Short mmCIF file of C-alpha atoms and ligand atoms in Angstrom, two decimals:
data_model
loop_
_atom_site.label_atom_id
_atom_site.label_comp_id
_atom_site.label_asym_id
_atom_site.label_seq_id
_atom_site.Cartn_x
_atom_site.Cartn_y
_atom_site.Cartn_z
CA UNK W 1 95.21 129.45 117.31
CA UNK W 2 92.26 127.35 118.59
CA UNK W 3 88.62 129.11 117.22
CA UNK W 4 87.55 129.82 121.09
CA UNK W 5 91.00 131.59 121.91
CA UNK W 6 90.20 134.21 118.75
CA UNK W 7 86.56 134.43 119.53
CA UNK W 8 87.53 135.45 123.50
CA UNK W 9 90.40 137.69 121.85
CA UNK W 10 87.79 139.48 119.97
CA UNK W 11 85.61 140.07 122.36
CA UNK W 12 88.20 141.81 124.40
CA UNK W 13 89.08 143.85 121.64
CA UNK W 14 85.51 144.79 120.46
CA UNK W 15 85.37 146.66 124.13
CA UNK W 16 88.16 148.57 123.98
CA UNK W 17 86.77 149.75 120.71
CA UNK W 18 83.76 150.41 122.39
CA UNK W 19 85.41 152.23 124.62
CA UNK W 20 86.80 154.85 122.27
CA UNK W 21 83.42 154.86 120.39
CA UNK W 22 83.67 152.51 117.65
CA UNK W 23 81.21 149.91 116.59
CA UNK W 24 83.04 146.89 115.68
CA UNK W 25 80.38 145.00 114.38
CA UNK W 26 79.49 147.61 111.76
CA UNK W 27 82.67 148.17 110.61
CA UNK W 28 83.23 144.12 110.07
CA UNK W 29 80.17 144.25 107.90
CA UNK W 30 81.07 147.22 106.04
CA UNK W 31 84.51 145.21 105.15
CA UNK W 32 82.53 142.12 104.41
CA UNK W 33 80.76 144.40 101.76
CA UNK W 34 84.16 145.44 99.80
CA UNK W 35 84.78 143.50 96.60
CA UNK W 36 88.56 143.89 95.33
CA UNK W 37 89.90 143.04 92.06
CA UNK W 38 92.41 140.81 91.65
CA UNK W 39 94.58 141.28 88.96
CA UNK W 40 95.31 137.66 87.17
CA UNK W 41 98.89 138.87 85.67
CA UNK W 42 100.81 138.34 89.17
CA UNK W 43 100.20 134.82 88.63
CA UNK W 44 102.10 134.46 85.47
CA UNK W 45 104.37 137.46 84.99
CA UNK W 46 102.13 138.85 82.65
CA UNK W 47 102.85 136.80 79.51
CA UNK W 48 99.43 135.49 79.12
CA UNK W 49 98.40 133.02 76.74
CA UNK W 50 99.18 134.03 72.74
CA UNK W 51 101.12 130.92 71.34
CA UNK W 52 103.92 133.33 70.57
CA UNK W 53 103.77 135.46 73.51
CA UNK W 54 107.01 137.41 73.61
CA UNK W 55 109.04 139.35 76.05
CA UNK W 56 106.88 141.75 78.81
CA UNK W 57 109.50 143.91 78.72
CA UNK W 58 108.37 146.34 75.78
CA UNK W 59 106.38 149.95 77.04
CA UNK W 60 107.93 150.40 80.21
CA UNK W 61 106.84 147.31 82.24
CA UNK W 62 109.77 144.86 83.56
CA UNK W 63 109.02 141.97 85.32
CA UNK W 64 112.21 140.71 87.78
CA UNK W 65 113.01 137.48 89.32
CA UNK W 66 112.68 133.84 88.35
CA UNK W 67 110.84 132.04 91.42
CA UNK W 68 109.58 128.74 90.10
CA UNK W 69 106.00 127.92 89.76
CA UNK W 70 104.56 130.32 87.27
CA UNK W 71 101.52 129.52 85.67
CA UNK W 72 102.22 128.66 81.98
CA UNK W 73 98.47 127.27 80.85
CA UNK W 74 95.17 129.08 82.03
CA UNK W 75 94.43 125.44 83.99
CA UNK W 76 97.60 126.48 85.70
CA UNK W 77 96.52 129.74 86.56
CA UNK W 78 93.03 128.80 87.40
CA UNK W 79 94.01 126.62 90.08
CA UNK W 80 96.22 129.33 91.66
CA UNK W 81 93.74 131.77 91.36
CA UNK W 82 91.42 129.16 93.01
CA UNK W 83 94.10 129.02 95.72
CA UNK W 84 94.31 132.22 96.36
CA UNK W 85 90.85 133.20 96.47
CA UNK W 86 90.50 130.65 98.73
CA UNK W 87 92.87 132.18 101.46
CA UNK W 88 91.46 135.69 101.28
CA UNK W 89 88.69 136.75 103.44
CA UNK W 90 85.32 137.78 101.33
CA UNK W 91 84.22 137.36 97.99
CA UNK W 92 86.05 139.18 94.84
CA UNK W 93 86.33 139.90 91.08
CA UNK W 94 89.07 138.55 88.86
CA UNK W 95 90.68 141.30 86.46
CA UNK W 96 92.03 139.89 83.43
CA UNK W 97 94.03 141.23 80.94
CA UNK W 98 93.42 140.61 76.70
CA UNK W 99 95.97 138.46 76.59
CA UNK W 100 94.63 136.37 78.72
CA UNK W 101 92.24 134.55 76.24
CA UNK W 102 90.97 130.77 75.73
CA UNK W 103 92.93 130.81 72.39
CA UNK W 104 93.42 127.38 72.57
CA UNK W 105 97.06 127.68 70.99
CA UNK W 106 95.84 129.56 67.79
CA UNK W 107 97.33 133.33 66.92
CA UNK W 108 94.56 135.59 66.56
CA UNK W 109 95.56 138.76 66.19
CA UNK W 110 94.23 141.24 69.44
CA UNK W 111 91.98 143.39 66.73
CA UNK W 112 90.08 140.32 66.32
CA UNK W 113 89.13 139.28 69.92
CA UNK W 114 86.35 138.22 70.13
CA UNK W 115 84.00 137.35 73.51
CA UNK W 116 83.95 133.60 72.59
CA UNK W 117 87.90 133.36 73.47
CA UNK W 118 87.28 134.56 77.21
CA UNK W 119 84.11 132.17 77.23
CA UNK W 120 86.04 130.08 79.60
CA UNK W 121 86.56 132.39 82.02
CA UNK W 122 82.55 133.57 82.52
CA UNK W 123 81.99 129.94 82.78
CA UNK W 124 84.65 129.58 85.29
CA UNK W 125 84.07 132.68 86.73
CA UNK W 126 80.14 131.57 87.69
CA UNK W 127 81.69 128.28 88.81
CA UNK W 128 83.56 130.42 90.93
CA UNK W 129 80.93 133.34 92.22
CA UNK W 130 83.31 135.67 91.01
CA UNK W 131 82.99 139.12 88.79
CA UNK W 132 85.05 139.42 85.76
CA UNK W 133 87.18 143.05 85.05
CA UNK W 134 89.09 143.69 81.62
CA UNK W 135 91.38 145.40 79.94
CA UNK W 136 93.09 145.76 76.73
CA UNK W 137 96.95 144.91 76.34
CA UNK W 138 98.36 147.56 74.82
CA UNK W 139 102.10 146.49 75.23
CA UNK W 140 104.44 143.27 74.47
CA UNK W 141 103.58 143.54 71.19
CA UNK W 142 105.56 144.33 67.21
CA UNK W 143 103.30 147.03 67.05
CA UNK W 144 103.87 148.46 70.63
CA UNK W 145 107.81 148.09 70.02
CA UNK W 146 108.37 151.91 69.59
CA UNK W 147 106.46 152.59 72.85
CA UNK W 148 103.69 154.18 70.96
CA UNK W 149 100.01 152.59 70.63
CA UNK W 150 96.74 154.87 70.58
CA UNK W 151 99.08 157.86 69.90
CA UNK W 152 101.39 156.35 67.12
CA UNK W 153 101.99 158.81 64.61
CA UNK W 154 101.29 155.88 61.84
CA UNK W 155 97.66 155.36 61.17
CA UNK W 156 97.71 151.76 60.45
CA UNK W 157 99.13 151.30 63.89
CA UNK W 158 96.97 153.36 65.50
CA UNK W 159 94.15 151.91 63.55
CA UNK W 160 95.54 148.32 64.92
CA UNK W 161 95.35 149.53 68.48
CA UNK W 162 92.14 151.60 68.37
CA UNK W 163 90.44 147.94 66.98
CA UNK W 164 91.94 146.37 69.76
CA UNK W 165 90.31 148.53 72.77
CA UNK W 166 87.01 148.41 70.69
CA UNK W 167 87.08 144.40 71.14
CA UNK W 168 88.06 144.76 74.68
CA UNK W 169 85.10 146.79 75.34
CA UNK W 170 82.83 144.27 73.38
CA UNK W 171 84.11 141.62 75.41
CA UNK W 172 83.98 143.58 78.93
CA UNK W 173 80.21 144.07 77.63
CA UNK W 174 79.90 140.24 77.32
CA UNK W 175 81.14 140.03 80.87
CA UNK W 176 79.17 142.30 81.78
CA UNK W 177 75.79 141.28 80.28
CA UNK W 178 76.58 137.58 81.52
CA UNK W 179 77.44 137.85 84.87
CA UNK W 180 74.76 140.41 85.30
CA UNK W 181 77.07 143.42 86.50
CA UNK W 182 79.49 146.23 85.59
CA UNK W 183 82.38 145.23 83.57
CA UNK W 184 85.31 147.50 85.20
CA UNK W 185 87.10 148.42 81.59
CA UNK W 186 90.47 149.94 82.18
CA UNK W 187 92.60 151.76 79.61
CA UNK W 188 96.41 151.81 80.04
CA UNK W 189 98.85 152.61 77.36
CA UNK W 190 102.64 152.95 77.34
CA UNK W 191 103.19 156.18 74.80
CA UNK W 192 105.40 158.54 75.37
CA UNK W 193 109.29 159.16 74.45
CA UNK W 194 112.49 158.80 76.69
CA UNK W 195 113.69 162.02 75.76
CA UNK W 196 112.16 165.85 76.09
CA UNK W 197 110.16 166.19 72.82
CA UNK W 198 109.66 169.35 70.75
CA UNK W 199 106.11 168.25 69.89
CA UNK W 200 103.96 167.24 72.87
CA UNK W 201 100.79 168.75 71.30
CA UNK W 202 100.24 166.19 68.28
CA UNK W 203 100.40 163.10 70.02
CA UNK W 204 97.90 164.18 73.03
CA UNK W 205 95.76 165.63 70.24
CA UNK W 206 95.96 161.96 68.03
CA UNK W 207 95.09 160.20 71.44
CA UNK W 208 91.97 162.01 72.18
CA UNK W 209 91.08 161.44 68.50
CA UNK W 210 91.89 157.84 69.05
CA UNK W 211 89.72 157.68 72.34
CA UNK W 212 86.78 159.27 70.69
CA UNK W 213 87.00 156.99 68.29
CA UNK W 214 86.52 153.30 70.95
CA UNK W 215 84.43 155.15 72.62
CA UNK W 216 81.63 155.84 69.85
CA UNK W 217 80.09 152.92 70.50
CA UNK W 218 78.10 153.57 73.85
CA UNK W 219 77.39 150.48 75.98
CA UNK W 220 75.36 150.43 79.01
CA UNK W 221 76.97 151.69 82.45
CA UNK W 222 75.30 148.70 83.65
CA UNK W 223 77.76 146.46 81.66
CA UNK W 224 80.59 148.28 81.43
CA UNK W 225 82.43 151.18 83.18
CA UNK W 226 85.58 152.61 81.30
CA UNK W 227 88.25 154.22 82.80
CA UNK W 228 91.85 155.91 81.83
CA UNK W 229 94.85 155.38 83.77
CA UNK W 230 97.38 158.02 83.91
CA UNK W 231 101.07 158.33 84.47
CA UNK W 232 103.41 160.68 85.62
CA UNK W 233 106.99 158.18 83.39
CA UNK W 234 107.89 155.49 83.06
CA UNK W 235 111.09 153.64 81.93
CA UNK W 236 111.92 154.33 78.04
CA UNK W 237 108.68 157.28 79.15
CA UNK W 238 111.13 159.29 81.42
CA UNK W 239 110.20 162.87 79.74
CA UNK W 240 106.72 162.95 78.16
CA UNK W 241 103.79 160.72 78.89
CA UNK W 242 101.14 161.37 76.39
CA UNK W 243 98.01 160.04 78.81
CA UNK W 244 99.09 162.15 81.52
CA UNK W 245 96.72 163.03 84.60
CA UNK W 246 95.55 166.31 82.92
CA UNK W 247 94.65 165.02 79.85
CA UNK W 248 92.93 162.15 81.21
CA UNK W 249 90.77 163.81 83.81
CA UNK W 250 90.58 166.24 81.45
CA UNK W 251 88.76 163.71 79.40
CA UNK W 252 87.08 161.85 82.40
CA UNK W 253 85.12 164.85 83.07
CA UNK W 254 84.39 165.81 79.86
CA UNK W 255 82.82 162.31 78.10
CA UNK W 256 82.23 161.05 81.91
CA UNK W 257 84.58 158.27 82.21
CA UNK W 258 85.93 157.13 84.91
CA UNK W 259 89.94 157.97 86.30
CA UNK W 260 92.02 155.42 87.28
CA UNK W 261 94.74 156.73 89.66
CA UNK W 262 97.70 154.06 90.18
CA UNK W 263 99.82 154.24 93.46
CA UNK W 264 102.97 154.12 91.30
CA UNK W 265 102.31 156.28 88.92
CA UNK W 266 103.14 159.64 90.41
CA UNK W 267 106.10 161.49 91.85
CA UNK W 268 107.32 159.44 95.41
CA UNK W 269 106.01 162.61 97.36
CA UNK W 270 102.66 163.11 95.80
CA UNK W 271 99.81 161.10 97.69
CA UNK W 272 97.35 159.53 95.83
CA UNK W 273 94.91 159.66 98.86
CA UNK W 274 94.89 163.25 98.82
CA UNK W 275 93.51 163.07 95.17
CA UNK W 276 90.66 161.17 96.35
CA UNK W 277 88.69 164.00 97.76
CA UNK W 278 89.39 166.34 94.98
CA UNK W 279 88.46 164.20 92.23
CA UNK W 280 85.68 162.57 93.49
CA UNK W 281 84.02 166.49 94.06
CA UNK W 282 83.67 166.29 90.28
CA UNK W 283 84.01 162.06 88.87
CA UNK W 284 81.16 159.89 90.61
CA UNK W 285 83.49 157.30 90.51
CA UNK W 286 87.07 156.25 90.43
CA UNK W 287 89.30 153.33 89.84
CA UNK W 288 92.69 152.88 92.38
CA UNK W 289 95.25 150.14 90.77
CA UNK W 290 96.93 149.35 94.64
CA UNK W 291 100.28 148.89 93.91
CA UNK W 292 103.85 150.48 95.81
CA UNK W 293 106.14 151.91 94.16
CA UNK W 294 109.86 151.48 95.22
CA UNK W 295 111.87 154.83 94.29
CA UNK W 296 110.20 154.46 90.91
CA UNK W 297 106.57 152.50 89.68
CA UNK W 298 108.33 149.33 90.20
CA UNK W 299 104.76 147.25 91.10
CA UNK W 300 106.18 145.59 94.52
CA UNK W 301 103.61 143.64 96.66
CA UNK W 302 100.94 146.03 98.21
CA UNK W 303 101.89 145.75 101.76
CA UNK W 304 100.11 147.59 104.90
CA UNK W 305 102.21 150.56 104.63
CA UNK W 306 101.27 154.28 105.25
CA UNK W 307 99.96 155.41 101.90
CA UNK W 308 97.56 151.79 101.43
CA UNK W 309 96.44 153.12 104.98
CA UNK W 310 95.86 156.97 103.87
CA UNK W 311 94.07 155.53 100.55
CA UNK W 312 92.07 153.23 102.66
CA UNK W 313 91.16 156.69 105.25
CA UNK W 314 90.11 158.81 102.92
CA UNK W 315 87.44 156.55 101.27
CA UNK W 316 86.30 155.61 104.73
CA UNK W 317 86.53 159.51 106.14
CA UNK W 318 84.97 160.12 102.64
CA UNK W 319 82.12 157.78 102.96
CA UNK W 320 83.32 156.91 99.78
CA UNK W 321 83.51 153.22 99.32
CA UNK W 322 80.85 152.75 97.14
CA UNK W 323 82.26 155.58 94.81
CA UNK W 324 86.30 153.95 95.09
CA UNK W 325 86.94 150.53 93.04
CA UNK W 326 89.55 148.81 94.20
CA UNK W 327 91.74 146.71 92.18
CA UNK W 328 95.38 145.17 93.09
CA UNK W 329 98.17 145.88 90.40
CA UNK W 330 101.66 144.26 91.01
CA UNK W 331 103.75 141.72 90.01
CA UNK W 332 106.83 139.92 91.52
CA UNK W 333 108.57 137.23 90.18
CA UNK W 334 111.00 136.81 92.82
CA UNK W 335 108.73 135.40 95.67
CA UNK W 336 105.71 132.92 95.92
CA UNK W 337 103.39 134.15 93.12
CA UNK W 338 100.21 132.73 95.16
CA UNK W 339 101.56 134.17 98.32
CA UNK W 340 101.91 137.52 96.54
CA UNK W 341 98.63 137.84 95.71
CA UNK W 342 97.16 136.79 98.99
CA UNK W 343 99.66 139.39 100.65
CA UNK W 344 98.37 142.47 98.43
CA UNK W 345 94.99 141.36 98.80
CA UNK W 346 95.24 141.07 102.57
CA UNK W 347 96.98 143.76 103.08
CA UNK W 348 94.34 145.82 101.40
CA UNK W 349 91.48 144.56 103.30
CA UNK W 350 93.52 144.91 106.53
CA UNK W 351 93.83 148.90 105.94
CA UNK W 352 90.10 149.07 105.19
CA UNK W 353 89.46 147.56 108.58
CA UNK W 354 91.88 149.85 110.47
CA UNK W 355 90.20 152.45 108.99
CA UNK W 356 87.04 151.39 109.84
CA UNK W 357 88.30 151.05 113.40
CA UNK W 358 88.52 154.22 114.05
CA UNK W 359 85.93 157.13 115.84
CA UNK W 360 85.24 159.12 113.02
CA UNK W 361 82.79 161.19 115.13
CA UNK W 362 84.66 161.61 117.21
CA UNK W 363 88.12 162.29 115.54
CA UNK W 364 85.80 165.04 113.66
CA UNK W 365 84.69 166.86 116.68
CA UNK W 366 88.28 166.97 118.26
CA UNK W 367 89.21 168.55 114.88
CA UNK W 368 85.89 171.06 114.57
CA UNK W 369 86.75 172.29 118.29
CA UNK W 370 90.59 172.94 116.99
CA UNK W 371 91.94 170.50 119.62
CA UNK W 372 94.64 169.50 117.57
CA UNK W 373 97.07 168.51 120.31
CA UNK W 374 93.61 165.84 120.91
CA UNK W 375 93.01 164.61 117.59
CA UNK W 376 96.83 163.73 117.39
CA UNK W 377 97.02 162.03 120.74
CA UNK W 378 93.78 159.75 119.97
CA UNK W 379 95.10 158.92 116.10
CA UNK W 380 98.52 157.47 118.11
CA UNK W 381 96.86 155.45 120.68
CA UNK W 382 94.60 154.07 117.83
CA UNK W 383 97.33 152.81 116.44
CA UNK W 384 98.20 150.37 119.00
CA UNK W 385 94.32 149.44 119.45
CA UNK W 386 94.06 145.17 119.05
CA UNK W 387 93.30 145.24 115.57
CA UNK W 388 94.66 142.14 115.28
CA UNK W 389 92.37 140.06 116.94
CA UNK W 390 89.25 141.41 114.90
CA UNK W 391 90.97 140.46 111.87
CA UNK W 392 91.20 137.09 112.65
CA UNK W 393 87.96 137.07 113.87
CA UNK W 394 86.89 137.90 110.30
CA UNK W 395 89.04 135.15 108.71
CA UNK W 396 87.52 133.20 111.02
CA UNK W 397 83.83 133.92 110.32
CA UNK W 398 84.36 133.86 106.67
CA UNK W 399 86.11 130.31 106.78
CA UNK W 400 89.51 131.72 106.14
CA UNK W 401 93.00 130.83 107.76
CA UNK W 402 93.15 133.69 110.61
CA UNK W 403 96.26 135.17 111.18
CA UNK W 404 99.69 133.72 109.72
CA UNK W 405 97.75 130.30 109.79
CA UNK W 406 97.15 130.72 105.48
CA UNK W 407 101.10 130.48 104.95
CA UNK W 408 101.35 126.72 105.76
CA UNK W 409 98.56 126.50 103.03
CA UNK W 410 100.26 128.50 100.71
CA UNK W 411 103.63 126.18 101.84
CA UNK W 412 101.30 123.04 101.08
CA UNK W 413 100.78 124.57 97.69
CA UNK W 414 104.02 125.08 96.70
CA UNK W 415 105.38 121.87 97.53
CA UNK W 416 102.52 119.56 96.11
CA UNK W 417 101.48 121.94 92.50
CA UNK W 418 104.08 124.90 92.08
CA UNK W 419 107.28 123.03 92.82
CA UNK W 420 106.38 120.46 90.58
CA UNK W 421 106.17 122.58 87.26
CA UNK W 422 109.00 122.73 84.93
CA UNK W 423 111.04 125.77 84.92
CA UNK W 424 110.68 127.89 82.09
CA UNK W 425 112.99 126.63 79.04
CA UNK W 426 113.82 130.50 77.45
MN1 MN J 501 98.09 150.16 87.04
#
C-alpha cells in the first residue's frame, strides 16, 4: 500500500464521516493521546526471571502451548518488547510483573525486593520513552502452593506475602518518582478454595487485615496508584474467591483505591462495560486488564470483538478516558508471542478509534427524541463506515506499518531472532 494511495483513501473516508457528523481529525488526536499498558508476561509465559523459577501453573493461571521463541533472559525480552513497541501505533507503558527483576541469577527471596533489582528496567525504560506499571506476584511460588497468599490462615505466610506487596509498592514508588509519573500498582491474588466452604467470613476478614496492613505506608498518588483486581473463580477457585468484586470495591471506596475490573474475570454474560458507568459514579478512577475470556478466564489474545468494542464505547460515550487505564492482560503460548502482543494492542486501539468514529451528538439526540427505530438504523450503517482507511492513516502518520503491512515484520522477526533460540530443555 503505497503512502499516497492511504493518504487519498483517507481523505475519502474523513468525508463520509463528515457527512454523518464526525470530526475525524479530533478523534485521531484523541487516540494519539491514549497510553496502554503492555503487560511484559505474554512475552515469556510468565516465568520471569528467579534462577529457580518454577511451574506458572500454581493459583489458577495455566499457560498452554509450546510455540518456539520465548524469551528466556530479560535481553531476550527486551528486544521483543522493543519489537513490538515498535509495530504499534503511539507511545505506551510497559507493565511488569515482580518476578520480572534484574536478579542477575541470584535467589532473593520476593519479601526482599528491592528497587535496585528493576534498576534496569527505568534505565531501559527512559532509553525507551516508556512508563513503567507493577505488580506483585503473588502465585508460582512454595508459599502460594495451597492457593492461599494475603488470606492464608498461617501468619508466617501471610506475613511472607504482606512483605512482598509492601516491596512492590516501594519499588512502583521508585518508578514512579524516576520516571516522573504514576506508578499503576495492581494487586491480584489467587485465594480461594475449589470446593463450597463453611467459613467464607475469616478469610475475607484476614485479607482486609492484610491489605490494611501494605497499605499503611501512604505514598504519593503522584507516584503510585494502587488498585485491587477482583474475580468471580478461577480453576482450583471454582466456589469461593476471597477478593471478590464486593469486597474489593467495597474496599476501593472505602480507603480510595482504585478497582481493577478484568474482562475474564466475571460470569460469560455479565459485561464489564456496563460496570463502567456505575463504578466510575463513585471511584475517580479505574483499571481494565483487556483480556477475552473463552467459556472460562482463559486470557486469549484481545481481539476486536464486541465486548473490547462496548468497553471501548462506554469510556468514549462516558467521556471517560482520562478516568479508564488501560492495560492488556493475556498470554498465549501457542502462536507468535510478538505477534500476540501487537494483536491485543492493536486491537485495542482499533476499538477506541471506532468509537471515536462515531456521532455522539447525534446518536444522543436520536435517543433523547425516543427515535429508537433511528438510533438503531445509524449504529448499523456505522458499522460499515471506512474505518479502515483512517487506521492506516494513523499507522502511517505515527511511522507504523499500516494495515497487515507489520506481519512481514513480525515474519522477519521470527525467522532472524525467535527461530533461532533454543527450545526450552524441561
Ligand atoms: Mn488481570
Amino acid at each position: 500500500m503505497s503512502e499516497s494511495t492511504i493518504e487519498k483513501s483517507f481523505a475519502v473516508s474523513r468525508e463520509r464521516y463528515a457527512e454523518v457528523g464526525v470530526d475525524v481529525e479530533r478523534a485521531l488526536s484523541t487516540l494519539k493521546s491514549v497510553s496502554l499498558s503492555l503487560h511484559c508476561w505474554q512475552g515469556d509465559d510468565v516465568i520471569g526471571f528467579e534462577p529457580a523459577s518454577g511451574s506458572l501453573n500454581s493459583g489458577g493461571l495455566q499457560v498452554t502451548g509450546q510455540y518456539p521463541g520465548r524469551a528466556r533472559t530479560i535481553e531476550e525480552l527486551r528486544q521483543d518488547l522493543a519489537k513490538a513497541f515498535s509495530l504499534i501505533p503511539g507511545r505506551h507503558r510497559l507493565n511488569l510483573h515482580a518476578i520480572y527483576g534484574d536478579f542477575g541469577g541470584k535467589l532473593v527471596e520476593r519479601d526482599s525486593l528491592e528497587p535496585d533489582h528493576f534498576r534496569s528496567w527505568v534505565a531501559w525504560a527512559e532509553e525507551m520513552k516508556l512508563k513503567l506499571d507493577f505488580n506483585p506476584t503473588c502465585f508460582a511460588h512454595p508459599f502460594a502452593s495451597s492457593g492461599w497468599t494475603l488470606s492464608h490462615p498461617e501468619k508466617k505466610i501471610r506475613r511472607f506475602w504482606i512483605d512482598h506487596v509492601k516491596c512492590c509498592r516501594r519499588i512502583a514508588a521508585f518508578f514512579g518518582r524516576e520516571l516522573r509519573t504514576f506508578c499503576l500498582h495492581n494487586i491480584w491474588i489467587p485465594d480461594g478454595s475449589k470446593d463450597a466452604p463453611v467459613d467464607r467470613w475469616t478469610p475475607r476478614a484476614r485479607l482486609k487485615e492484610s491489605l490494611d496492613e501494605i497499605f499503611e505506608t501512604e505514598y504519593s498518588p503522584t507516584t503510585i496508584k494502587d488498585s485491587l483486581e477482583c474475580k468471580l473463580f478461577g480453576l482450583g477457585s471454582e466456589s469461593y474467591v476471597v477478593g471478590s468484586h464486593e469486597l474489593y470495591l467495597g474496599y476501593a471506596l472505602t480507603k480510595r483505591k482504585m478497582l481493577c475490573l478484568d474482562l475474564g474475570h466475571f460470569h460469560p454474560t455479565e459485561s464489564v462495560a456496563d460496570k463502567l458507568s456505575a463504578v466510575l459514579q463513585f471511584c475517580p478512577e479505574i483499571l481494565l486488564h483487556l483480556s477475552r475470556p473463552v467459556r472460562w478466564d482463559s486470557d486469549h489474545v484481545v481481539i476486536l470483538n464486541d465486548d473490547l468494542r462496548s468497553v471501548a464505547e462506554e469510556i468514549v460515550r462516558g467521556g471517560a478516558l482520562g478516568k479508564v487505564h488501560l492495560a492488556t492482560d493475556f498470554f498465549d503460548a501457542s502462536i507468535n508471542r510478538v505477534g500476540a502482543w501487537i494483536v491485543g494492542a492493536r486491537a485495542t486501539l482499533k476499538a477506541l478509534l471506532l468509537a471515536l468514529l462515531q456521532p455522539l451528538a447525534k446518536l444522543i439526540e436520536l435517543e433523547k427524541n425516543g427515535d429508537f427505530f433511528g438510533r438503531l438504523a445509524l449504529l448499523e450503517e456505522l458499522k460499515t463506515l471506512p474505518a479502515g482507511a483512517i487506521w492506516d492513516y494513523h499507522c502511517l502518520s505515527l511511522d507504523v506499518p499500516p494495515g497487515s503491512e507489520w506481519l512481514k515484520e513480525v515474519a522477519l522477526y521470527e525467522k532472524s531472532v525467535l527461530s533461532r533460540r533454543q527450545p526450552d530443555q524441561d
